[in-house]
Amino acid sequence: MAALVLLATTGCTSNAFTRLGMLPPVTKQGKVTLTLWQGSWIAAFAVGFTVWGLIIWAVIFYRKRSDRVPLQVRYNLPIEIMYTIVPFIMIGVLFYFTARDENYIDALPAHPGVVVNVTGFQWSWEFQYPQYKVPHSEAGVVTSLGAMWNGDTPGNENQLPLLEIPTGETVQFNLTSTDVVHSFWIVPFEFKRDVIPDHPNHFEVTPTQTGTFIGRCTELSGLYHSRMLFTVKIVTPAQFRKWITAQQALQTASGGAQ
Ligand SMILES: [Cu+2]
Protein backbone atom coordinates (compact mmCIF):
# COMPACT_ATOMS: atom_id res chain seq x y z
CA MET A 1 0.00 0.00 0.00
CA ALA A 2 2.87 2.36 0.86
CA ALA A 3 4.39 1.68 -2.58
CA LEU A 4 1.07 2.45 -4.25
CA VAL A 5 0.55 5.67 -2.31
CA LEU A 6 4.08 6.71 -3.26
CA LEU A 7 3.37 5.90 -6.90
CA ALA A 8 0.03 7.72 -6.87
CA THR A 9 1.28 10.89 -5.19
CA THR A 10 4.46 11.54 -7.17
CA GLY A 11 4.10 13.98 -10.06
CA CYS A 12 0.41 14.59 -9.51
CA THR A 13 -0.16 16.98 -12.41
CA SER A 14 2.27 15.62 -14.99
CA ASN A 15 1.47 11.92 -15.00
CA ALA A 16 -1.53 10.61 -16.96
CA PHE A 17 -1.79 7.56 -14.69
CA THR A 18 -2.04 9.53 -11.44
CA ARG A 19 -4.78 11.74 -12.95
CA LEU A 20 -6.95 8.59 -13.29
CA GLY A 21 -8.57 9.59 -16.57
CA MET A 22 -8.70 13.37 -16.17
CA LEU A 23 -6.91 15.84 -18.42
CA PRO A 24 -4.39 18.26 -16.84
CA PRO A 25 -6.53 21.01 -15.22
CA VAL A 26 -6.26 24.58 -16.59
CA THR A 27 -8.07 26.42 -13.78
CA LYS A 28 -7.58 26.81 -10.02
CA GLN A 29 -10.96 25.16 -9.50
CA GLY A 30 -10.05 22.25 -11.79
CA LYS A 31 -6.94 21.57 -9.73
CA VAL A 32 -9.13 21.26 -6.60
CA THR A 33 -11.45 18.83 -8.41
CA LEU A 34 -8.50 16.72 -9.55
CA THR A 35 -7.06 16.58 -6.02
CA LEU A 36 -10.46 15.48 -4.64
CA TRP A 37 -10.66 12.79 -7.33
CA GLN A 38 -7.16 11.52 -6.51
CA GLY A 39 -7.81 11.58 -2.76
CA SER A 40 -11.04 9.58 -3.25
CA TRP A 41 -9.10 6.95 -5.21
CA ILE A 42 -6.41 6.71 -2.54
CA ALA A 43 -9.13 6.23 0.11
CA ALA A 44 -10.86 3.60 -2.07
CA PHE A 45 -7.56 1.76 -2.62
CA ALA A 46 -6.83 1.81 1.12
CA VAL A 47 -10.25 0.25 1.85
CA GLY A 48 -9.80 -2.21 -1.03
CA PHE A 49 -6.38 -3.38 0.12
CA THR A 50 -7.59 -3.78 3.72
CA VAL A 51 -10.56 -5.90 2.62
CA TRP A 52 -8.52 -8.00 0.16
CA GLY A 53 -5.83 -8.47 2.84
CA LEU A 54 -8.38 -9.70 5.39
CA ILE A 55 -9.95 -12.07 2.84
CA ILE A 56 -6.56 -13.54 1.87
CA TRP A 57 -5.57 -13.84 5.54
CA ALA A 58 -8.79 -15.71 6.36
CA VAL A 59 -8.45 -17.96 3.30
CA ILE A 60 -4.87 -18.90 4.15
CA PHE A 61 -4.97 -19.21 7.96
CA TYR A 62 -8.49 -20.57 8.46
CA ARG A 63 -8.55 -23.30 5.82
CA LYS A 64 -10.53 -26.46 6.70
CA ARG A 65 -7.94 -28.77 8.25
CA SER A 66 -10.14 -31.47 9.80
CA ASP A 67 -13.78 -32.33 10.28
CA ARG A 68 -13.82 -30.65 13.67
CA VAL A 69 -16.47 -27.89 13.71
CA PRO A 70 -14.72 -24.52 14.08
CA LEU A 71 -15.22 -22.41 17.19
CA GLN A 72 -18.66 -20.76 16.82
CA VAL A 73 -18.79 -17.04 17.62
CA ARG A 74 -21.81 -14.79 17.39
CA TYR A 75 -23.17 -11.54 18.78
CA ASN A 76 -19.77 -9.95 19.22
CA LEU A 77 -21.03 -6.53 20.19
CA PRO A 78 -17.73 -4.58 20.00
CA ILE A 79 -17.03 -5.93 16.47
CA GLU A 80 -20.56 -5.11 15.33
CA ILE A 81 -20.34 -1.59 16.71
CA MET A 82 -17.06 -1.20 14.81
CA TYR A 83 -18.68 -2.46 11.56
CA THR A 84 -21.30 0.25 11.95
CA ILE A 85 -19.10 3.14 13.02
CA VAL A 86 -16.19 2.71 10.59
CA PRO A 87 -18.33 3.20 7.40
CA PHE A 88 -19.89 6.30 8.97
CA ILE A 89 -16.42 7.71 9.60
CA MET A 90 -15.39 6.97 6.00
CA ILE A 91 -18.52 8.59 4.60
CA GLY A 92 -17.97 11.55 6.94
CA VAL A 93 -14.43 12.08 5.64
CA LEU A 94 -15.50 11.85 1.97
CA PHE A 95 -18.46 14.14 2.70
CA TYR A 96 -16.29 16.72 4.44
CA PHE A 97 -13.79 17.05 1.57
CA THR A 98 -16.52 16.98 -1.09
CA ALA A 99 -18.58 19.69 0.64
CA ARG A 100 -15.48 21.83 1.27
CA ASP A 101 -14.35 21.63 -2.38
CA GLU A 102 -17.86 22.08 -3.76
CA ASN A 103 -18.27 25.28 -1.73
CA TYR A 104 -14.97 26.57 -3.11
CA ILE A 105 -15.84 25.64 -6.73
CA ASP A 106 -19.36 27.14 -6.47
CA ALA A 107 -18.22 30.42 -4.90
CA LEU A 108 -18.93 33.52 -7.01
CA PRO A 109 -16.65 36.56 -6.76
CA ALA A 110 -18.22 39.88 -5.79
CA HIS A 111 -16.34 41.64 -8.60
CA PRO A 112 -15.42 39.22 -11.41
CA GLY A 113 -12.62 40.30 -13.75
CA VAL A 114 -14.47 39.16 -16.87
CA VAL A 115 -18.15 38.29 -17.23
CA VAL A 116 -19.33 36.01 -20.04
CA ASN A 117 -23.02 35.49 -20.75
CA VAL A 118 -23.42 32.09 -22.38
CA THR A 119 -26.54 31.21 -24.34
CA GLY A 120 -27.07 27.62 -25.42
CA PHE A 121 -29.54 26.87 -28.21
CA GLN A 122 -30.28 24.10 -30.69
CA TRP A 123 -27.49 23.59 -31.74
CA SER A 124 -24.77 26.05 -30.96
CA TRP A 125 -23.59 28.67 -28.48
CA GLU A 126 -23.44 32.45 -28.21
CA PHE A 127 -20.99 34.25 -25.94
CA GLN A 128 -21.49 37.87 -24.85
CA TYR A 129 -19.13 40.09 -22.89
CA PRO A 130 -21.44 42.61 -21.15
CA GLN A 131 -18.52 44.68 -19.81
CA TYR A 132 -17.44 45.56 -23.37
CA LYS A 133 -19.97 47.73 -25.19
CA VAL A 134 -20.61 47.90 -28.93
CA PRO A 135 -22.73 50.99 -29.62
CA HIS A 136 -25.53 50.76 -32.19
CA SER A 137 -25.38 46.98 -32.49
CA GLU A 138 -28.29 44.64 -31.79
CA ALA A 139 -26.73 43.10 -28.69
CA GLY A 140 -24.99 46.31 -27.56
CA VAL A 141 -21.99 44.34 -26.29
CA VAL A 142 -19.17 42.24 -27.74
CA THR A 143 -20.77 39.05 -29.05
CA SER A 144 -19.16 35.88 -30.28
CA LEU A 145 -21.29 33.79 -32.58
CA GLY A 146 -20.08 30.98 -34.81
CA ALA A 147 -21.35 28.09 -36.83
CA MET A 148 -22.41 24.64 -35.70
CA TRP A 149 -19.72 22.02 -36.27
CA ASN A 150 -20.11 20.33 -39.62
CA GLY A 151 -17.42 17.93 -40.79
CA ASP A 152 -18.66 18.08 -44.38
CA THR A 153 -17.69 21.73 -44.72
CA PRO A 154 -13.91 22.24 -45.14
CA GLY A 155 -12.48 24.73 -42.65
CA ASN A 156 -15.63 24.59 -40.53
CA GLU A 157 -13.57 23.97 -37.38
CA ASN A 158 -12.32 27.57 -37.70
CA GLN A 159 -15.89 28.89 -37.64
CA LEU A 160 -16.95 27.39 -34.31
CA PRO A 161 -18.13 29.90 -31.69
CA LEU A 162 -15.05 31.36 -29.98
CA LEU A 163 -14.81 31.79 -26.21
CA GLU A 164 -11.73 33.78 -25.31
CA ILE A 165 -10.75 34.37 -21.65
CA PRO A 166 -7.62 35.57 -19.83
CA THR A 167 -5.39 33.76 -17.33
CA GLY A 168 -5.06 34.92 -13.72
CA GLU A 169 -8.43 36.74 -13.60
CA THR A 170 -11.75 35.60 -12.20
CA VAL A 171 -14.10 34.76 -15.08
CA GLN A 172 -17.80 34.46 -14.31
CA PHE A 173 -20.09 32.50 -16.63
CA ASN A 174 -23.84 33.17 -16.65
CA LEU A 175 -25.60 30.30 -18.41
CA THR A 176 -29.02 30.42 -20.07
CA SER A 177 -30.82 28.41 -22.73
CA THR A 178 -33.44 29.57 -25.26
CA ASP A 179 -35.01 26.15 -25.84
CA VAL A 180 -34.10 22.84 -24.14
CA VAL A 181 -31.63 21.81 -21.44
CA HIS A 182 -28.01 21.90 -22.62
CA SER A 183 -24.87 21.51 -20.55
CA PHE A 184 -21.69 23.56 -20.72
CA TRP A 185 -18.51 21.50 -20.60
CA ILE A 186 -14.86 22.35 -21.09
CA VAL A 187 -13.01 19.12 -20.34
CA PRO A 188 -9.77 20.53 -18.80
CA PHE A 189 -11.91 22.70 -16.45
CA GLU A 190 -12.88 19.32 -14.86
CA PHE A 191 -16.35 20.83 -14.68
CA LYS A 192 -19.75 20.86 -16.37
CA ARG A 193 -22.91 22.76 -15.55
CA ASP A 194 -26.42 22.50 -16.99
CA VAL A 195 -27.81 25.30 -19.17
CA ILE A 196 -31.52 25.43 -18.43
CA PRO A 197 -34.29 27.57 -19.99
CA ASP A 198 -35.75 30.11 -17.50
CA HIS A 199 -33.25 29.08 -14.84
CA PRO A 200 -29.97 31.06 -15.04
CA ASN A 201 -26.95 29.15 -13.73
CA HIS A 202 -23.61 30.66 -12.76
CA PHE A 203 -20.06 29.60 -12.05
CA GLU A 204 -16.65 31.13 -11.87
CA VAL A 205 -13.13 29.98 -12.73
CA THR A 206 -9.63 31.42 -12.59
CA PRO A 207 -7.69 30.10 -15.60
CA THR A 208 -4.08 29.24 -14.82
CA GLN A 209 -2.71 28.20 -18.21
CA THR A 210 -2.91 29.45 -21.77
CA GLY A 211 -4.02 27.09 -24.52
CA THR A 212 -6.72 26.23 -27.04
CA PHE A 213 -9.35 23.65 -26.18
CA ILE A 214 -12.70 22.34 -27.40
CA GLY A 215 -15.89 23.01 -25.47
CA ARG A 216 -18.90 20.72 -25.70
CA CYS A 217 -22.57 20.31 -24.91
CA THR A 218 -22.91 17.38 -22.53
CA GLU A 219 -26.70 17.07 -22.20
CA LEU A 220 -28.44 15.30 -25.09
CA SER A 221 -30.35 18.21 -26.65
CA GLY A 222 -31.66 16.91 -29.95
CA LEU A 223 -30.59 15.85 -33.42
CA TYR A 224 -27.36 17.83 -33.72
CA HIS A 225 -26.45 17.86 -30.02
CA SER A 226 -23.06 16.28 -30.77
CA ARG A 227 -22.21 19.19 -33.10
CA MET A 228 -22.53 21.85 -30.36
CA LEU A 229 -18.79 22.39 -30.21
CA PHE A 230 -16.98 25.65 -29.48
CA THR A 231 -13.39 26.80 -29.36
CA VAL A 232 -11.95 27.90 -26.03
CA LYS A 233 -8.86 30.12 -26.11
CA ILE A 234 -7.16 30.93 -22.82
CA VAL A 235 -4.71 33.78 -23.43
CA THR A 236 -2.68 36.26 -21.38
CA PRO A 237 -4.58 39.30 -20.02
CA ALA A 238 -2.75 41.56 -22.53
CA GLN A 239 -3.74 39.34 -25.46
CA PHE A 240 -7.32 39.22 -24.17
CA ARG A 241 -7.61 43.03 -23.92
CA LYS A 242 -6.15 43.35 -27.43
CA TRP A 243 -8.63 40.82 -28.82
CA ILE A 244 -11.65 42.35 -27.10
CA THR A 245 -10.69 45.89 -28.23
CA ALA A 246 -10.32 44.62 -31.81
CA GLN A 247 -13.74 42.90 -31.55
CA GLN A 248 -15.30 46.13 -30.22
CA ALA A 249 -13.90 48.11 -33.17
CA LEU A 250 -14.87 45.45 -35.69
CA GLN A 251 -18.39 44.96 -34.35
CA THR A 252 -18.95 48.71 -33.99
CA ALA A 253 -17.93 49.21 -37.64
CA SER A 254 -20.08 46.36 -38.95
CA GLY A 255 -23.04 46.83 -36.58
CA GLY A 256 -22.82 43.50 -34.74
CA ALA A 257 -21.26 40.08 -34.42
CA GLN A 258 -19.95 38.34 -37.49
CU1 LIG B 1 -26.99 20.94 -26.32
mmCIF file of C-alpha atoms and ligand atoms in Angstrom:
data_model
loop_
_atom_site.group_PDB
_atom_site.id
_atom_site.type_symbol
_atom_site.label_atom_id
_atom_site.label_comp_id
_atom_site.label_asym_id
_atom_site.label_seq_id
_atom_site.Cartn_x
_atom_site.Cartn_y
_atom_site.Cartn_z
ATOM 1 C CA MET A 1 0.000 0.000 0.000
ATOM 2 C CA ALA A 2 2.871 2.355 0.856
ATOM 3 C CA ALA A 3 4.386 1.675 -2.575
ATOM 4 C CA LEU A 4 1.067 2.446 -4.252
ATOM 5 C CA VAL A 5 0.551 5.667 -2.313
ATOM 6 C CA LEU A 6 4.083 6.712 -3.258
ATOM 7 C CA LEU A 7 3.368 5.900 -6.901
ATOM 8 C CA ALA A 8 0.033 7.721 -6.866
ATOM 9 C CA THR A 9 1.277 10.887 -5.187
ATOM 10 C CA THR A 10 4.456 11.543 -7.171
ATOM 11 C CA GLY A 11 4.102 13.983 -10.064
ATOM 12 C CA CYS A 12 0.412 14.591 -9.512
ATOM 13 C CA THR A 13 -0.159 16.982 -12.410
ATOM 14 C CA SER A 14 2.265 15.621 -14.987
ATOM 15 C CA ASN A 15 1.467 11.920 -15.001
ATOM 16 C CA ALA A 16 -1.526 10.612 -16.959
ATOM 17 C CA PHE A 17 -1.788 7.561 -14.688
ATOM 18 C CA THR A 18 -2.040 9.532 -11.442
ATOM 19 C CA ARG A 19 -4.776 11.739 -12.951
ATOM 20 C CA LEU A 20 -6.945 8.592 -13.291
ATOM 21 C CA GLY A 21 -8.573 9.588 -16.570
ATOM 22 C CA MET A 22 -8.702 13.367 -16.169
ATOM 23 C CA LEU A 23 -6.907 15.842 -18.418
ATOM 24 C CA PRO A 24 -4.394 18.260 -16.837
ATOM 25 C CA PRO A 25 -6.527 21.011 -15.222
ATOM 26 C CA VAL A 26 -6.256 24.578 -16.593
ATOM 27 C CA THR A 27 -8.066 26.416 -13.782
ATOM 28 C CA LYS A 28 -7.582 26.811 -10.021
ATOM 29 C CA GLN A 29 -10.961 25.159 -9.495
ATOM 30 C CA GLY A 30 -10.048 22.252 -11.793
ATOM 31 C CA LYS A 31 -6.942 21.574 -9.728
ATOM 32 C CA VAL A 32 -9.131 21.262 -6.605
ATOM 33 C CA THR A 33 -11.453 18.825 -8.407
ATOM 34 C CA LEU A 34 -8.499 16.723 -9.552
ATOM 35 C CA THR A 35 -7.059 16.578 -6.020
ATOM 36 C CA LEU A 36 -10.459 15.483 -4.641
ATOM 37 C CA TRP A 37 -10.656 12.786 -7.332
ATOM 38 C CA GLN A 38 -7.161 11.515 -6.514
ATOM 39 C CA GLY A 39 -7.814 11.577 -2.761
ATOM 40 C CA SER A 40 -11.040 9.581 -3.252
ATOM 41 C CA TRP A 41 -9.102 6.953 -5.210
ATOM 42 C CA ILE A 42 -6.406 6.706 -2.537
ATOM 43 C CA ALA A 43 -9.125 6.231 0.109
ATOM 44 C CA ALA A 44 -10.856 3.602 -2.072
ATOM 45 C CA PHE A 45 -7.564 1.757 -2.625
ATOM 46 C CA ALA A 46 -6.833 1.813 1.118
ATOM 47 C CA VAL A 47 -10.247 0.254 1.849
ATOM 48 C CA GLY A 48 -9.798 -2.212 -1.027
ATOM 49 C CA PHE A 49 -6.376 -3.379 0.118
ATOM 50 C CA THR A 50 -7.588 -3.779 3.718
ATOM 51 C CA VAL A 51 -10.556 -5.901 2.622
ATOM 52 C CA TRP A 52 -8.518 -7.997 0.162
ATOM 53 C CA GLY A 53 -5.828 -8.474 2.837
ATOM 54 C CA LEU A 54 -8.381 -9.703 5.388
ATOM 55 C CA ILE A 55 -9.954 -12.072 2.840
ATOM 56 C CA ILE A 56 -6.561 -13.543 1.868
ATOM 57 C CA TRP A 57 -5.566 -13.840 5.540
ATOM 58 C CA ALA A 58 -8.790 -15.706 6.357
ATOM 59 C CA VAL A 59 -8.452 -17.957 3.300
ATOM 60 C CA ILE A 60 -4.873 -18.904 4.154
ATOM 61 C CA PHE A 61 -4.973 -19.215 7.955
ATOM 62 C CA TYR A 62 -8.494 -20.573 8.459
ATOM 63 C CA ARG A 63 -8.555 -23.302 5.819
ATOM 64 C CA LYS A 64 -10.530 -26.457 6.702
ATOM 65 C CA ARG A 65 -7.940 -28.775 8.252
ATOM 66 C CA SER A 66 -10.135 -31.474 9.799
ATOM 67 C CA ASP A 67 -13.783 -32.329 10.281
ATOM 68 C CA ARG A 68 -13.824 -30.646 13.667
ATOM 69 C CA VAL A 69 -16.472 -27.887 13.708
ATOM 70 C CA PRO A 70 -14.722 -24.517 14.084
ATOM 71 C CA LEU A 71 -15.223 -22.405 17.185
ATOM 72 C CA GLN A 72 -18.657 -20.765 16.823
ATOM 73 C CA VAL A 73 -18.786 -17.045 17.621
ATOM 74 C CA ARG A 74 -21.812 -14.795 17.386
ATOM 75 C CA TYR A 75 -23.172 -11.544 18.783
ATOM 76 C CA ASN A 76 -19.768 -9.949 19.221
ATOM 77 C CA LEU A 77 -21.028 -6.527 20.185
ATOM 78 C CA PRO A 78 -17.725 -4.580 20.001
ATOM 79 C CA ILE A 79 -17.028 -5.932 16.469
ATOM 80 C CA GLU A 80 -20.560 -5.110 15.325
ATOM 81 C CA ILE A 81 -20.341 -1.593 16.711
ATOM 82 C CA MET A 82 -17.059 -1.203 14.815
ATOM 83 C CA TYR A 83 -18.682 -2.460 11.557
ATOM 84 C CA THR A 84 -21.297 0.253 11.953
ATOM 85 C CA ILE A 85 -19.103 3.136 13.019
ATOM 86 C CA VAL A 86 -16.192 2.714 10.590
ATOM 87 C CA PRO A 87 -18.326 3.200 7.403
ATOM 88 C CA PHE A 88 -19.893 6.296 8.973
ATOM 89 C CA ILE A 89 -16.423 7.711 9.602
ATOM 90 C CA MET A 90 -15.388 6.969 5.996
ATOM 91 C CA ILE A 91 -18.524 8.593 4.598
ATOM 92 C CA GLY A 92 -17.975 11.552 6.943
ATOM 93 C CA VAL A 93 -14.428 12.080 5.637
ATOM 94 C CA LEU A 94 -15.500 11.853 1.973
ATOM 95 C CA PHE A 95 -18.461 14.142 2.701
ATOM 96 C CA TYR A 96 -16.288 16.723 4.438
ATOM 97 C CA PHE A 97 -13.788 17.046 1.574
ATOM 98 C CA THR A 98 -16.519 16.979 -1.091
ATOM 99 C CA ALA A 99 -18.578 19.694 0.641
ATOM 100 C CA ARG A 100 -15.480 21.835 1.272
ATOM 101 C CA ASP A 101 -14.350 21.628 -2.382
ATOM 102 C CA GLU A 102 -17.856 22.084 -3.764
ATOM 103 C CA ASN A 103 -18.274 25.279 -1.734
ATOM 104 C CA TYR A 104 -14.974 26.566 -3.112
ATOM 105 C CA ILE A 105 -15.836 25.642 -6.731
ATOM 106 C CA ASP A 106 -19.356 27.145 -6.474
ATOM 107 C CA ALA A 107 -18.222 30.421 -4.898
ATOM 108 C CA LEU A 108 -18.932 33.520 -7.009
ATOM 109 C CA PRO A 109 -16.648 36.565 -6.763
ATOM 110 C CA ALA A 110 -18.222 39.884 -5.792
ATOM 111 C CA HIS A 111 -16.338 41.644 -8.605
ATOM 112 C CA PRO A 112 -15.423 39.222 -11.407
ATOM 113 C CA GLY A 113 -12.622 40.297 -13.749
ATOM 114 C CA VAL A 114 -14.468 39.161 -16.869
ATOM 115 C CA VAL A 115 -18.153 38.291 -17.230
ATOM 116 C CA VAL A 116 -19.326 36.010 -20.042
ATOM 117 C CA ASN A 117 -23.020 35.488 -20.747
ATOM 118 C CA VAL A 118 -23.416 32.088 -22.375
ATOM 119 C CA THR A 119 -26.545 31.215 -24.344
ATOM 120 C CA GLY A 120 -27.071 27.622 -25.419
ATOM 121 C CA PHE A 121 -29.537 26.872 -28.206
ATOM 122 C CA GLN A 122 -30.277 24.099 -30.694
ATOM 123 C CA TRP A 123 -27.488 23.585 -31.742
ATOM 124 C CA SER A 124 -24.772 26.046 -30.957
ATOM 125 C CA TRP A 125 -23.589 28.669 -28.477
ATOM 126 C CA GLU A 126 -23.439 32.445 -28.211
ATOM 127 C CA PHE A 127 -20.991 34.255 -25.942
ATOM 128 C CA GLN A 128 -21.490 37.866 -24.850
ATOM 129 C CA TYR A 129 -19.132 40.088 -22.894
ATOM 130 C CA PRO A 130 -21.445 42.609 -21.151
ATOM 131 C CA GLN A 131 -18.515 44.676 -19.811
ATOM 132 C CA TYR A 132 -17.438 45.562 -23.373
ATOM 133 C CA LYS A 133 -19.966 47.727 -25.191
ATOM 134 C CA VAL A 134 -20.606 47.896 -28.929
ATOM 135 C CA PRO A 135 -22.734 50.991 -29.619
ATOM 136 C CA HIS A 136 -25.533 50.763 -32.189
ATOM 137 C CA SER A 137 -25.383 46.981 -32.492
ATOM 138 C CA GLU A 138 -28.290 44.644 -31.793
ATOM 139 C CA ALA A 139 -26.729 43.100 -28.685
ATOM 140 C CA GLY A 140 -24.989 46.313 -27.563
ATOM 141 C CA VAL A 141 -21.989 44.339 -26.294
ATOM 142 C CA VAL A 142 -19.166 42.235 -27.743
ATOM 143 C CA THR A 143 -20.774 39.054 -29.050
ATOM 144 C CA SER A 144 -19.164 35.880 -30.278
ATOM 145 C CA LEU A 145 -21.295 33.793 -32.582
ATOM 146 C CA GLY A 146 -20.081 30.979 -34.807
ATOM 147 C CA ALA A 147 -21.354 28.091 -36.825
ATOM 148 C CA MET A 148 -22.407 24.643 -35.695
ATOM 149 C CA TRP A 149 -19.725 22.021 -36.266
ATOM 150 C CA ASN A 150 -20.108 20.331 -39.619
ATOM 151 C CA GLY A 151 -17.420 17.926 -40.788
ATOM 152 C CA ASP A 152 -18.657 18.081 -44.381
ATOM 153 C CA THR A 153 -17.686 21.733 -44.724
ATOM 154 C CA PRO A 154 -13.913 22.240 -45.137
ATOM 155 C CA GLY A 155 -12.479 24.730 -42.652
ATOM 156 C CA ASN A 156 -15.628 24.592 -40.530
ATOM 157 C CA GLU A 157 -13.572 23.967 -37.377
ATOM 158 C CA ASN A 158 -12.316 27.572 -37.701
ATOM 159 C CA GLN A 159 -15.889 28.890 -37.635
ATOM 160 C CA LEU A 160 -16.952 27.392 -34.313
ATOM 161 C CA PRO A 161 -18.129 29.905 -31.689
ATOM 162 C CA LEU A 162 -15.051 31.355 -29.976
ATOM 163 C CA LEU A 163 -14.810 31.794 -26.214
ATOM 164 C CA GLU A 164 -11.726 33.782 -25.314
ATOM 165 C CA ILE A 165 -10.749 34.366 -21.653
ATOM 166 C CA PRO A 166 -7.619 35.568 -19.825
ATOM 167 C CA THR A 167 -5.388 33.763 -17.330
ATOM 168 C CA GLY A 168 -5.061 34.924 -13.724
ATOM 169 C CA GLU A 169 -8.426 36.735 -13.595
ATOM 170 C CA THR A 170 -11.752 35.598 -12.198
ATOM 171 C CA VAL A 171 -14.095 34.762 -15.079
ATOM 172 C CA GLN A 172 -17.796 34.459 -14.313
ATOM 173 C CA PHE A 173 -20.087 32.497 -16.635
ATOM 174 C CA ASN A 174 -23.836 33.168 -16.649
ATOM 175 C CA LEU A 175 -25.598 30.297 -18.410
ATOM 176 C CA THR A 176 -29.021 30.422 -20.074
ATOM 177 C CA SER A 177 -30.823 28.414 -22.730
ATOM 178 C CA THR A 178 -33.438 29.568 -25.262
ATOM 179 C CA ASP A 179 -35.008 26.155 -25.836
ATOM 180 C CA VAL A 180 -34.097 22.843 -24.145
ATOM 181 C CA VAL A 181 -31.632 21.813 -21.437
ATOM 182 C CA HIS A 182 -28.010 21.903 -22.616
ATOM 183 C CA SER A 183 -24.870 21.515 -20.546
ATOM 184 C CA PHE A 184 -21.687 23.556 -20.722
ATOM 185 C CA TRP A 185 -18.509 21.496 -20.604
ATOM 186 C CA ILE A 186 -14.856 22.354 -21.094
ATOM 187 C CA VAL A 187 -13.008 19.117 -20.338
ATOM 188 C CA PRO A 188 -9.771 20.532 -18.799
ATOM 189 C CA PHE A 189 -11.909 22.701 -16.445
ATOM 190 C CA GLU A 190 -12.878 19.315 -14.862
ATOM 191 C CA PHE A 191 -16.351 20.832 -14.678
ATOM 192 C CA LYS A 192 -19.748 20.861 -16.371
ATOM 193 C CA ARG A 193 -22.912 22.762 -15.552
ATOM 194 C CA ASP A 194 -26.424 22.505 -16.990
ATOM 195 C CA VAL A 195 -27.809 25.297 -19.174
ATOM 196 C CA ILE A 196 -31.524 25.428 -18.433
ATOM 197 C CA PRO A 197 -34.290 27.572 -19.991
ATOM 198 C CA ASP A 198 -35.748 30.111 -17.503
ATOM 199 C CA HIS A 199 -33.246 29.079 -14.839
ATOM 200 C CA PRO A 200 -29.971 31.060 -15.042
ATOM 201 C CA ASN A 201 -26.952 29.147 -13.734
ATOM 202 C CA HIS A 202 -23.611 30.663 -12.763
ATOM 203 C CA PHE A 203 -20.064 29.599 -12.048
ATOM 204 C CA GLU A 204 -16.647 31.127 -11.873
ATOM 205 C CA VAL A 205 -13.128 29.979 -12.731
ATOM 206 C CA THR A 206 -9.635 31.417 -12.586
ATOM 207 C CA PRO A 207 -7.691 30.096 -15.600
ATOM 208 C CA THR A 208 -4.076 29.245 -14.817
ATOM 209 C CA GLN A 209 -2.708 28.204 -18.211
ATOM 210 C CA THR A 210 -2.913 29.446 -21.774
ATOM 211 C CA GLY A 211 -4.019 27.089 -24.517
ATOM 212 C CA THR A 212 -6.718 26.234 -27.039
ATOM 213 C CA PHE A 213 -9.347 23.648 -26.178
ATOM 214 C CA ILE A 214 -12.699 22.343 -27.402
ATOM 215 C CA GLY A 215 -15.895 23.008 -25.469
ATOM 216 C CA ARG A 216 -18.897 20.724 -25.697
ATOM 217 C CA CYS A 217 -22.572 20.308 -24.911
ATOM 218 C CA THR A 218 -22.915 17.377 -22.528
ATOM 219 C CA GLU A 219 -26.701 17.070 -22.196
ATOM 220 C CA LEU A 220 -28.443 15.300 -25.085
ATOM 221 C CA SER A 221 -30.347 18.208 -26.647
ATOM 222 C CA GLY A 222 -31.664 16.913 -29.946
ATOM 223 C CA LEU A 223 -30.592 15.848 -33.416
ATOM 224 C CA TYR A 224 -27.356 17.834 -33.723
ATOM 225 C CA HIS A 225 -26.455 17.856 -30.023
ATOM 226 C CA SER A 226 -23.062 16.275 -30.774
ATOM 227 C CA ARG A 227 -22.207 19.190 -33.100
ATOM 228 C CA MET A 228 -22.528 21.848 -30.363
ATOM 229 C CA LEU A 229 -18.785 22.388 -30.207
ATOM 230 C CA PHE A 230 -16.979 25.646 -29.484
ATOM 231 C CA THR A 231 -13.394 26.795 -29.362
ATOM 232 C CA VAL A 232 -11.946 27.901 -26.029
ATOM 233 C CA LYS A 233 -8.861 30.119 -26.105
ATOM 234 C CA ILE A 234 -7.164 30.926 -22.816
ATOM 235 C CA VAL A 235 -4.710 33.782 -23.431
ATOM 236 C CA THR A 236 -2.675 36.259 -21.383
ATOM 237 C CA PRO A 237 -4.582 39.297 -20.025
ATOM 238 C CA ALA A 238 -2.753 41.557 -22.526
ATOM 239 C CA GLN A 239 -3.744 39.343 -25.457
ATOM 240 C CA PHE A 240 -7.319 39.216 -24.167
ATOM 241 C CA ARG A 241 -7.605 43.030 -23.924
ATOM 242 C CA LYS A 242 -6.147 43.350 -27.432
ATOM 243 C CA TRP A 243 -8.633 40.817 -28.819
ATOM 244 C CA ILE A 244 -11.645 42.354 -27.098
ATOM 245 C CA THR A 245 -10.691 45.889 -28.230
ATOM 246 C CA ALA A 246 -10.318 44.622 -31.808
ATOM 247 C CA GLN A 247 -13.738 42.902 -31.552
ATOM 248 C CA GLN A 248 -15.296 46.125 -30.216
ATOM 249 C CA ALA A 249 -13.899 48.115 -33.167
ATOM 250 C CA LEU A 250 -14.871 45.447 -35.695
ATOM 251 C CA GLN A 251 -18.394 44.962 -34.352
ATOM 252 C CA THR A 252 -18.950 48.711 -33.993
ATOM 253 C CA ALA A 253 -17.926 49.207 -37.639
ATOM 254 C CA SER A 254 -20.079 46.361 -38.948
ATOM 255 C CA GLY A 255 -23.035 46.832 -36.582
ATOM 256 C CA GLY A 256 -22.816 43.497 -34.739
ATOM 257 C CA ALA A 257 -21.261 40.081 -34.420
ATOM 258 C CA GLN A 258 -19.951 38.336 -37.493
HETATM 259 CU CU CU B 1 -26.986 20.944 -26.317
#
